[in-house]
JSON list of C-alpha atoms in Angstrom, two decimals:
[
{"chain": "Q", "resi": 17, "resn": "MET", "atom": "CA", "xyz": [99.68, 154.64, 72.24]},
{"chain": "Q", "resi": 18, "resn": "VAL", "atom": "CA", "xyz": [95.94, 155.22, 72.06]},
{"chain": "Q", "resi": 19, "resn": "GLU", "atom": "CA", "xyz": [94.88, 158.17, 74.20]},
{"chain": "Q", "resi": 20, "resn": "ASP", "atom": "CA", "xyz": [91.33, 157.05, 74.48]},
{"chain": "Q", "resi": 21, "resn": "PHE", "atom": "CA", "xyz": [88.67, 155.05, 72.62]},
{"chain": "Q", "resi": 22, "resn": "ILE", "atom": "CA", "xyz": [84.93, 155.14, 72.26]},
{"chain": "Q", "resi": 23, "resn": "PHE", "atom": "CA", "xyz": [82.71, 152.14, 72.69]},
{"chain": "Q", "resi": 24, "resn": "ARG", "atom": "CA", "xyz": [78.96, 152.51, 72.18]},
{"chain": "Q", "resi": 25, "resn": "ASN", "atom": "CA", "xyz": [79.17, 156.32, 72.54]},
{"chain": "Q", "resi": 26, "resn": "GLU", "atom": "CA", "xyz": [81.07, 156.04, 75.84]},
{"chain": "Q", "resi": 27, "resn": "ARG", "atom": "CA", "xyz": [84.64, 157.36, 76.03]},
{"chain": "Q", "resi": 28, "resn": "PHE", "atom": "CA", "xyz": [87.31, 155.24, 77.76]},
{"chain": "Q", "resi": 29, "resn": "GLN", "atom": "CA", "xyz": [90.96, 155.95, 78.51]},
{"chain": "Q", "resi": 30, "resn": "PRO", "atom": "CA", "xyz": [93.64, 153.24, 78.75]},
{"chain": "Q", "resi": 31, "resn": "THR", "atom": "CA", "xyz": [94.27, 152.14, 82.31]},
{"chain": "Q", "resi": 32, "resn": "LYS", "atom": "CA", "xyz": [97.27, 150.37, 83.70]},
{"chain": "Q", "resi": 33, "resn": "VAL", "atom": "CA", "xyz": [95.97, 147.38, 85.58]},
{"chain": "Q", "resi": 34, "resn": "GLU", "atom": "CA", "xyz": [97.79, 147.07, 88.91]},
{"chain": "Q", "resi": 35, "resn": "SER", "atom": "CA", "xyz": [96.37, 143.75, 90.12]},
{"chain": "Q", "resi": 36, "resn": "GLU", "atom": "CA", "xyz": [93.72, 141.15, 89.60]},
{"chain": "Q", "resi": 37, "resn": "ASP", "atom": "CA", "xyz": [91.57, 142.96, 92.17]},
{"chain": "Q", "resi": 38, "resn": "HIS", "atom": "CA", "xyz": [91.95, 146.17, 90.17]},
{"chain": "Q", "resi": 39, "resn": "LEU", "atom": "CA", "xyz": [90.91, 144.45, 86.94]},
{"chain": "Q", "resi": 40, "resn": "GLU", "atom": "CA", "xyz": [87.87, 142.91, 88.71]},
{"chain": "Q", "resi": 41, "resn": "LYS", "atom": "CA", "xyz": [86.92, 146.37, 90.03]},
{"chain": "Q", "resi": 42, "resn": "LEU", "atom": "CA", "xyz": [87.23, 147.90, 86.51]},
{"chain": "Q", "resi": 43, "resn": "VAL", "atom": "CA", "xyz": [85.00, 145.22, 85.08]},
{"chain": "Q", "resi": 44, "resn": "LEU", "atom": "CA", "xyz": [82.40, 145.60, 87.81]},
{"chain": "Q", "resi": 45, "resn": "GLU", "atom": "CA", "xyz": [82.39, 149.40, 87.47]},
{"chain": "Q", "resi": 46, "resn": "ASN", "atom": "CA", "xyz": [81.87, 149.15, 83.69]},
{"chain": "Q", "resi": 47, "resn": "SER", "atom": "CA", "xyz": [79.64, 146.08, 83.65]},
{"chain": "Q", "resi": 48, "resn": "ASP", "atom": "CA", "xyz": [76.65, 147.82, 82.06]},
{"chain": "Q", "resi": 49, "resn": "THR", "atom": "CA", "xyz": [78.76, 148.86, 79.09]},
{"chain": "Q", "resi": 50, "resn": "LEU", "atom": "CA", "xyz": [80.80, 145.68, 78.81]},
{"chain": "Q", "resi": 51, "resn": "PHE", "atom": "CA", "xyz": [77.85, 143.24, 79.31]},
{"chain": "Q", "resi": 52, "resn": "PRO", "atom": "CA", "xyz": [74.65, 145.12, 78.51]},
{"chain": "Q", "resi": 53, "resn": "HIS", "atom": "CA", "xyz": [72.53, 141.96, 78.19]},
{"chain": "Q", "resi": 54, "resn": "ALA", "atom": "CA", "xyz": [73.71, 140.28, 81.38]},
{"chain": "Q", "resi": 55, "resn": "HIS", "atom": "CA", "xyz": [74.24, 140.71, 85.04]},
{"chain": "Q", "resi": 56, "resn": "ILE", "atom": "CA", "xyz": [77.84, 140.53, 86.33]},
{"chain": "Q", "resi": 57, "resn": "LEU", "atom": "CA", "xyz": [78.23, 139.44, 89.92]},
{"chain": "Q", "resi": 58, "resn": "ASP", "atom": "CA", "xyz": [81.05, 139.67, 92.38]},
{"chain": "Q", "resi": 59, "resn": "PHE", "atom": "CA", "xyz": [80.94, 135.96, 93.01]},
{"chain": "Q", "resi": 60, "resn": "LYS", "atom": "CA", "xyz": [83.79, 134.70, 95.26]},
{"chain": "Q", "resi": 61, "resn": "VAL", "atom": "CA", "xyz": [82.50, 131.23, 95.81]},
{"chain": "Q", "resi": 62, "resn": "LYS", "atom": "CA", "xyz": [84.25, 127.93, 96.45]},
{"chain": "Q", "resi": 63, "resn": "ALA", "atom": "CA", "xyz": [83.18, 124.83, 94.41]},
{"chain": "Q", "resi": 64, "resn": "TRP", "atom": "CA", "xyz": [84.48, 121.30, 94.58]},
{"chain": "Q", "resi": 65, "resn": "THR", "atom": "CA", "xyz": [85.46, 118.69, 92.05]},
{"chain": "Q", "resi": 66, "resn": "GLU", "atom": "CA", "xyz": [84.52, 115.04, 92.31]},
{"chain": "Q", "resi": 67, "resn": "ILE", "atom": "CA", "xyz": [87.93, 114.18, 93.71]},
{"chain": "Q", "resi": 68, "resn": "GLY", "atom": "CA", "xyz": [87.69, 116.84, 96.47]},
{"chain": "Q", "resi": 69, "resn": "ASP", "atom": "CA", "xyz": [89.82, 119.63, 94.95]},
{"chain": "Q", "resi": 70, "resn": "SER", "atom": "CA", "xyz": [88.41, 123.10, 95.55]},
{"chain": "Q", "resi": 71, "resn": "THR", "atom": "CA", "xyz": [88.50, 126.16, 93.34]},
{"chain": "Q", "resi": 72, "resn": "LEU", "atom": "CA", "xyz": [87.37, 129.74, 93.93]},
{"chain": "Q", "resi": 73, "resn": "SER", "atom": "CA", "xyz": [85.57, 131.82, 91.31]},
{"chain": "Q", "resi": 74, "resn": "ASP", "atom": "CA", "xyz": [86.19, 135.56, 90.84]},
{"chain": "Q", "resi": 75, "resn": "MET", "atom": "CA", "xyz": [82.96, 136.63, 89.27]},
{"chain": "Q", "resi": 76, "resn": "CYS", "atom": "CA", "xyz": [80.07, 135.26, 87.32]},
{"chain": "Q", "resi": 77, "resn": "LEU", "atom": "CA", "xyz": [77.92, 136.49, 84.44]},
{"chain": "Q", "resi": 78, "resn": "VAL", "atom": "CA", "xyz": [74.24, 135.72, 84.19]},
{"chain": "Q", "resi": 79, "resn": "SER", "atom": "CA", "xyz": [72.02, 136.35, 81.17]},
{"chain": "Q", "resi": 80, "resn": "HIS", "atom": "CA", "xyz": [69.12, 138.70, 81.96]},
{"chain": "Q", "resi": 81, "resn": "ASP", "atom": "CA", "xyz": [66.63, 135.88, 81.46]},
{"chain": "Q", "resi": 82, "resn": "CYS", "atom": "CA", "xyz": [68.71, 133.63, 83.77]},
{"chain": "Q", "resi": 83, "resn": "THR", "atom": "CA", "xyz": [68.90, 130.85, 81.26]},
{"chain": "Q", "resi": 84, "resn": "GLU", "atom": "CA", "xyz": [72.72, 130.95, 80.87]},
{"chain": "Q", "resi": 85, "resn": "TRP", "atom": "CA", "xyz": [75.57, 131.72, 83.18]},
{"chain": "Q", "resi": 86, "resn": "TRP", "atom": "CA", "xyz": [79.36, 131.84, 83.09]},
{"chain": "Q", "resi": 87, "resn": "ILE", "atom": "CA", "xyz": [82.02, 131.54, 85.81]},
{"chain": "Q", "resi": 88, "resn": "ILE", "atom": "CA", "xyz": [84.63, 134.25, 85.28]},
{"chain": "Q", "resi": 89, "resn": "GLU", "atom": "CA", "xyz": [88.27, 133.91, 86.10]},
{"chain": "Q", "resi": 90, "resn": "VAL", "atom": "CA", "xyz": [90.27, 137.13, 86.18]},
{"chain": "Q", "resi": 91, "resn": "GLU", "atom": "CA", "xyz": [93.99, 136.97, 85.57]},
{"chain": "Q", "resi": 92, "resn": "ARG", "atom": "CA", "xyz": [96.97, 139.19, 84.86]},
{"chain": "Q", "resi": 93, "resn": "SER", "atom": "CA", "xyz": [99.13, 138.29, 81.92]},
{"chain": "Q", "resi": 94, "resn": "LYS", "atom": "CA", "xyz": [102.34, 136.84, 83.38]},
{"chain": "Q", "resi": 95, "resn": "SER", "atom": "CA", "xyz": [105.16, 134.54, 82.37]},
{"chain": "Q", "resi": 96, "resn": "ASN", "atom": "CA", "xyz": [104.53, 131.28, 80.49]},
{"chain": "Q", "resi": 97, "resn": "SER", "atom": "CA", "xyz": [105.62, 129.31, 83.55]},
{"chain": "Q", "resi": 98, "resn": "TYR", "atom": "CA", "xyz": [102.96, 131.04, 85.69]},
{"chain": "Q", "resi": 99, "resn": "VAL", "atom": "CA", "xyz": [100.33, 130.47, 83.08]},
{"chain": "Q", "resi": 100, "resn": "ALA", "atom": "CA", "xyz": [101.16, 126.77, 82.75]},
{"chain": "Q", "resi": 101, "resn": "GLY", "atom": "CA", "xyz": [101.75, 126.15, 86.47]},
{"chain": "Q", "resi": 102, "resn": "THR", "atom": "CA", "xyz": [99.01, 128.23, 88.01]},
{"chain": "Q", "resi": 103, "resn": "ILE", "atom": "CA", "xyz": [96.38, 129.45, 85.60]},
{"chain": "Q", "resi": 104, "resn": "GLN", "atom": "CA", "xyz": [95.96, 126.22, 83.53]},
{"chain": "Q", "resi": 105, "resn": "PRO", "atom": "CA", "xyz": [95.43, 123.95, 86.61]},
{"chain": "Q", "resi": 106, "resn": "GLN", "atom": "CA", "xyz": [93.05, 126.49, 88.12]},
{"chain": "Q", "resi": 107, "resn": "ILE", "atom": "CA", "xyz": [90.92, 126.66, 84.93]},
{"chain": "Q", "resi": 108, "resn": "ALA", "atom": "CA", "xyz": [90.86, 122.86, 84.74]},
{"chain": "Q", "resi": 109, "resn": "LYS", "atom": "CA", "xyz": [89.60, 122.65, 88.33]},
{"chain": "Q", "resi": 110, "resn": "GLN", "atom": "CA", "xyz": [86.93, 125.25, 87.60]},
{"chain": "Q", "resi": 111, "resn": "GLN", "atom": "CA", "xyz": [85.73, 123.28, 84.61]},
{"chain": "Q", "resi": 112, "resn": "GLN", "atom": "CA", "xyz": [85.57, 120.06, 86.67]},
{"chain": "Q", "resi": 113, "resn": "ALA", "atom": "CA", "xyz": [83.90, 121.63, 89.67]},
{"chain": "Q", "resi": 114, "resn": "ASP", "atom": "CA", "xyz": [80.18, 121.19, 90.42]},
{"chain": "Q", "resi": 115, "resn": "TRP", "atom": "CA", "xyz": [78.86, 124.75, 90.33]},
{"chain": "Q", "resi": 116, "resn": "THR", "atom": "CA", "xyz": [75.22, 123.61, 90.54]},
{"chain": "Q", "resi": 117, "resn": "LYS", "atom": "CA", "xyz": [75.73, 123.16, 94.33]},
{"chain": "Q", "resi": 118, "resn": "VAL", "atom": "CA", "xyz": [76.50, 126.89, 94.78]},
{"chain": "Q", "resi": 119, "resn": "VAL", "atom": "CA", "xyz": [74.06, 128.34, 92.29]},
{"chain": "Q", "resi": 120, "resn": "ASP", "atom": "CA", "xyz": [71.73, 129.39, 95.12]},
{"chain": "Q", "resi": 121, "resn": "LYS", "atom": "CA", "xyz": [74.32, 131.98, 96.09]},
{"chain": "Q", "resi": 122, "resn": "ALA", "atom": "CA", "xyz": [74.13, 133.50, 92.63]},
{"chain": "Q", "resi": 123, "resn": "ILE", "atom": "CA", "xyz": [70.28, 133.40, 92.87]},
{"chain": "Q", "resi": 124, "resn": "LYS", "atom": "CA", "xyz": [70.46, 135.31, 96.14]},
{"chain": "Q", "resi": 125, "resn": "ILE", "atom": "CA", "xyz": [72.74, 138.00, 94.71]},
{"chain": "Q", "resi": 126, "resn": "LEU", "atom": "CA", "xyz": [70.52, 138.33, 91.67]},
{"chain": "Q", "resi": 127, "resn": "THR", "atom": "CA", "xyz": [67.39, 138.82, 93.74]},
{"chain": "Q", "resi": 128, "resn": "ASP", "atom": "CA", "xyz": [68.87, 140.92, 96.53]},
{"chain": "Q", "resi": 129, "resn": "GLU", "atom": "CA", "xyz": [71.27, 143.14, 94.61]},
{"chain": "Q", "resi": 130, "resn": "LYS", "atom": "CA", "xyz": [70.10, 143.09, 90.97]},
{"chain": "Q", "resi": 131, "resn": "GLY", "atom": "CA", "xyz": [66.30, 143.11, 91.53]},
{"chain": "Q", "resi": 132, "resn": "VAL", "atom": "CA", "xyz": [65.71, 139.93, 89.54]},
{"chain": "Q", "resi": 133, "resn": "PRO", "atom": "CA", "xyz": [62.39, 138.24, 90.40]},
{"chain": "Q", "resi": 134, "resn": "LEU", "atom": "CA", "xyz": [63.00, 134.99, 92.29]},
{"chain": "Q", "resi": 135, "resn": "GLU", "atom": "CA", "xyz": [61.03, 132.90, 89.78]},
{"chain": "Q", "resi": 136, "resn": "VAL", "atom": "CA", "xyz": [63.31, 134.26, 86.98]},
{"chain": "Q", "resi": 137, "resn": "ALA", "atom": "CA", "xyz": [66.56, 133.74, 88.97]},
{"chain": "Q", "resi": 138, "resn": "LYS", "atom": "CA", "xyz": [65.58, 130.15, 89.82]},
{"chain": "Q", "resi": 139, "resn": "ARG", "atom": "CA", "xyz": [65.97, 129.28, 86.10]},
{"chain": "Q", "resi": 140, "resn": "LEU", "atom": "CA", "xyz": [69.74, 128.86, 86.85]},
{"chain": "Q", "resi": 141, "resn": "ARG", "atom": "CA", "xyz": [69.10, 125.78, 89.03]},
{"chain": "Q", "resi": 142, "resn": "GLY", "atom": "CA", "xyz": [70.42, 122.63, 87.34]},
{"chain": "Q", "resi": 143, "resn": "LYS", "atom": "CA", "xyz": [72.34, 124.57, 84.67]},
{"chain": "Q", "resi": 144, "resn": "GLU", "atom": "CA", "xyz": [76.05, 124.04, 84.29]},
{"chain": "Q", "resi": 145, "resn": "PRO", "atom": "CA", "xyz": [77.93, 127.31, 83.65]},
{"chain": "Q", "resi": 146, "resn": "ASP", "atom": "CA", "xyz": [80.28, 128.04, 80.77]},
{"chain": "Q", "resi": 147, "resn": "PHE", "atom": "CA", "xyz": [83.59, 129.76, 81.46]},
{"chain": "Q", "resi": 148, "resn": "ILE", "atom": "CA", "xyz": [85.26, 133.07, 80.68]},
{"chain": "Q", "resi": 149, "resn": "ILE", "atom": "CA", "xyz": [88.86, 134.06, 81.33]},
{"chain": "Q", "resi": 150, "resn": "LEU", "atom": "CA", "xyz": [89.34, 137.86, 81.51]},
{"chain": "Q", "resi": 151, "resn": "TYR", "atom": "CA", "xyz": [92.96, 139.04, 81.34]},
{"chain": "Q", "resi": 152, "resn": "ASP", "atom": "CA", "xyz": [94.69, 142.38, 81.05]},
{"chain": "Q", "resi": 153, "resn": "ASP", "atom": "CA", "xyz": [96.93, 142.03, 78.01]},
{"chain": "Q", "resi": 154, "resn": "HIS", "atom": "CA", "xyz": [97.49, 139.91, 74.91]},
{"chain": "Q", "resi": 155, "resn": "ASN", "atom": "CA", "xyz": [98.72, 136.49, 75.93]},
{"chain": "Q", "resi": 156, "resn": "ASP", "atom": "CA", "xyz": [98.71, 133.54, 73.47]},
{"chain": "Q", "resi": 157, "resn": "GLU", "atom": "CA", "xyz": [99.16, 130.94, 76.25]},
{"chain": "Q", "resi": 158, "resn": "ILE", "atom": "CA", "xyz": [96.09, 132.17, 78.18]},
{"chain": "Q", "resi": 159, "resn": "ALA", "atom": "CA", "xyz": [94.13, 132.34, 74.92]},
{"chain": "Q", "resi": 160, "resn": "GLU", "atom": "CA", "xyz": [95.12, 128.72, 74.17]},
{"chain": "Q", "resi": 161, "resn": "ILE", "atom": "CA", "xyz": [93.99, 127.63, 77.69]},
{"chain": "Q", "resi": 162, "resn": "ALA", "atom": "CA", "xyz": [90.63, 129.41, 77.11]},
{"chain": "Q", "resi": 163, "resn": "ASP", "atom": "CA", "xyz": [90.14, 127.73, 73.76]},
{"chain": "Q", "resi": 164, "resn": "PHE", "atom": "CA", "xyz": [91.01, 124.28, 75.19]},
{"chain": "Q", "resi": 165, "resn": "HIS", "atom": "CA", "xyz": [88.73, 124.55, 78.22]}
]
């Protein structure tokens, strides 16, 4: 097993991920290294599909110029039945949800917590996000879902 690794002159040690919350915390704590050209937001926001199904985001990523953004779903690698029965439907709902109705919450976080000027943050309005699935271990089924959606 690797004892540690170096990424952009910063040393990291392998960490056993205990839960989805733990993985989210690790990503947020290391966001400047992982995403140096974007803001990562703790973005627990509910959005709705056209047929009334709701979905909850874990985080979002916003480019520094606020011209692109991504909804991030954080998952632990689990059994194939969990991936097919829980993760895949959740990702499908997230893709179908209307995130433009909640973008003002991201704009508020960007201006209040990240110091982004309001006129820059407002560039997100009307833009549909892309999607990222972050997971803690190699999993072909999750990778396939990510490619499909």
